[in-house]
């Protein structure tokens, strides 16, 4: 999604086809993940944050059972009804439809709505535009129909919508970050208990620079689901020896290596990565507490190494981008971010060197891969918020 969104523009865009002003407008941010990749579905720790790139959803109730959606960025619309929620070939409506499906399955009563959708989260860049859509839609429906759900409950529903309706077996990190983000803080999330601890990001001299490789791997969903299965295979084998383990969260490296012979090599590697990545999240939080940017950055590099050589979810372009930053005194750390096989690298760059950094990366990337490198400088923001509501809805909140 790449349109520039303002409240004015989305109010206008909603009024035009639907003939009515929206009752509410919600801003739902994308996310970065500082560290803790592929740990969420293993009940481990992650360290994400909501960012200043977001999806905006303008919503009005219809008084019937119809669902009318329009996506400004794709210039597409969708017409359906609440009684027949079916996956569409057009991809984007599924993220909205899945949220209705999950709420109805939980016995909530909903009515038809008009939804206008637009934003500036680059798609396929690993910034979780889909989780933002699901989180924002659920937040809006919760307000509109007075469902009384809290934000963690909305995050769980958003994850279920993605798992069950869209068919992507993701963990809860992205939705949780979108709904529970706090300005200038990273969230250390325990993905087993959903206990969240907020860590202030005090890096006045450093910027978070994303280098967007432009690579969108076609097989990302199936490869992701394969990684999940490999982790589950590890747990299944290990639990025959250690009956108390429920997920890789419960496994130490010593336990893993004691059963090395029973595990397929690939499974051993995947499990090792997840166990070490969990430890890295804890160390990264301590580094943040101690303002130790050197250690924090080193952990980012270690995370990338693991993603590249053990979890095998990087690609030549992102490996190249990370490698290019090594030895650059302006860069504290760099790694591929998100589900993998492309997308963005996250770079911690000294503010006074950002322009030079971009030039250097741009020139080398073009020379090596023959394509332009895009950059996103991100700030850490609050999670999903209501940016506009009619007086009626405001009174009810
Ligand atoms: C994707 C998924 C998340 C998480 C990351 C990897 O973004 O949606 O749940 O598993 O990959 O850390």
Short mmCIF file of C-alpha atoms in Angstrom, two decimals, residues 16 89 94 138 144 158 178 228-229 232 243 249 257 259 266 270 352 356 362 375 382:
data_model
loop_
_atom_site.label_atom_id
_atom_site.label_comp_id
_atom_site.label_asym_id
_atom_site.label_seq_id
_atom_site.Cartn_x
_atom_site.Cartn_y
_atom_site.Cartn_z
CA UNK A 16 -17.92 9.23 -2.47
CA UNK A 89 -9.19 -14.66 -5.51
CA UNK A 94 -9.62 -12.01 2.73
CA UNK A 138 -11.17 -5.96 14.51
CA UNK A 144 -18.87 -0.26 16.29
CA UNK A 158 -6.51 -11.40 14.23
CA UNK A 178 0.09 -3.46 15.83
CA UNK A 228 6.87 -24.57 11.67
CA UNK A 229 6.47 -28.27 10.98
CA UNK A 232 7.07 -29.31 15.75
CA UNK A 243 7.73 -35.47 28.72
CA UNK A 249 10.51 -22.61 24.61
CA UNK A 257 22.17 -31.94 21.73
CA UNK A 259 19.15 -36.23 21.58
CA UNK A 266 17.69 -30.11 9.34
CA UNK A 270 16.10 -25.28 13.06
CA UNK A 352 24.73 11.85 11.07
CA UNK A 356 26.18 8.46 3.27
CA UNK A 362 22.30 2.09 -3.13
CA UNK A 375 14.82 2.83 2.10
CA UNK A 382 1.57 3.82 19.46
#
